[in-house]
Amino acid sequence: MSPSVACLDTSVLVKLLVAEEGSEVAHELAERLYSAGRPIIAPAWTWAEVGSVLLKKARSGDIGEAELAQAWDTYRAYPVLYLDSAELRETAWALAAQFALPTLYDATFLACVQLVAPDDGEFWTADRALLRSLGKARPAYVRELGA
């Protein structure tokens, strides 16, 4: 049996790239996942969202240009399997409606796990607003970084 997938949302991925609150926990998680041979999945556009967050951090002075370049190079080297399909988009739409999510971004991360490994996959997030939106009825595969 192959190891189950894990989906890391942008809030977790950025913590792997720049030093901020929760970075140490994110690195421990990534090490556990990679050591176990667990594939990392994400929506096809995740690279653009991660890059946008990094650019915003650089423009606001939170990170310097050298750190920006290093973070981007590091991210591009991550072995992430990017997913996109009509079924993924439909599932994301349904999840956004089910949980009254304000955007499809979060719903698409959830849809990745819902479609690929709903029984034993994991979706990791550090986004407290998302966790509040999902409430107590959140899918069993949702995990909070650091909890």
XYZ file of N, CA and C in Angstrom, residues 3 9 11 29 33 36 43-44 54 62 64 69 72-73 75 101 107 121 131 141-142 145 147:
69
model
N 1.929 5.231 0.551
C 1.607 6.205 1.591
C 0.575 7.201 1.094
N -1.484 23.840 2.658
C -1.972 25.072 2.042
C -0.896 26.146 2.078
N -0.562 28.859 3.691
C -0.125 29.326 5.012
C 0.984 28.444 5.572
N 6.750 19.110 10.410
C 5.719 18.418 9.638
C 6.269 17.962 8.290
N 6.563 14.143 6.795
C 5.896 13.739 5.551
C 6.892 13.179 4.546
N 8.372 9.820 5.540
C 7.407 8.733 5.358
C 7.101 8.474 3.883
N -3.365 22.429 -5.331
C -3.994 22.915 -6.564
C -2.939 23.454 -7.534
N -3.244 23.385 -8.806
C -2.286 23.761 -9.855
C -1.777 25.189 -9.732
N 5.079 35.717 -1.133
C 6.499 36.060 -0.996
C 6.777 37.465 -1.520
N 9.252 42.823 4.922
C 9.354 41.703 5.861
C 10.522 40.781 5.530
N 14.054 40.461 2.670
C 14.873 41.163 1.686
C 14.848 40.462 0.336
N 14.524 35.680 -3.216
C 15.056 34.808 -4.265
C 15.306 33.398 -3.737
N 11.938 31.580 -3.161
C 11.327 31.171 -4.430
C 12.055 29.961 -5.021
N 13.386 29.988 -4.993
C 14.159 28.850 -5.494
C 13.863 27.586 -4.686
N 11.120 26.926 -2.972
C 9.764 26.457 -3.271
C 9.718 25.709 -4.604
N -17.650 29.204 2.462
C -16.325 29.813 2.340
C -16.408 31.007 1.397
N -11.256 26.235 -0.628
C -12.062 25.079 -1.017
C -11.312 24.167 -1.980
N -5.982 10.779 3.620
C -5.180 11.951 3.290
C -5.301 13.007 4.374
N -10.187 27.653 9.505
C -10.622 26.673 10.498
C -11.916 27.110 11.178
N -10.187 15.030 7.522
C -8.820 15.123 7.005
C -8.166 16.478 7.259
N -8.892 17.437 7.804
C -8.347 18.776 8.062
C -7.519 18.752 9.340
N -1.978 23.188 11.812
C -0.553 23.190 12.107
C -0.338 23.642 13.545
N -1.396 22.214 16.277
C -2.438 21.822 17.248
C -2.136 20.462 17.834
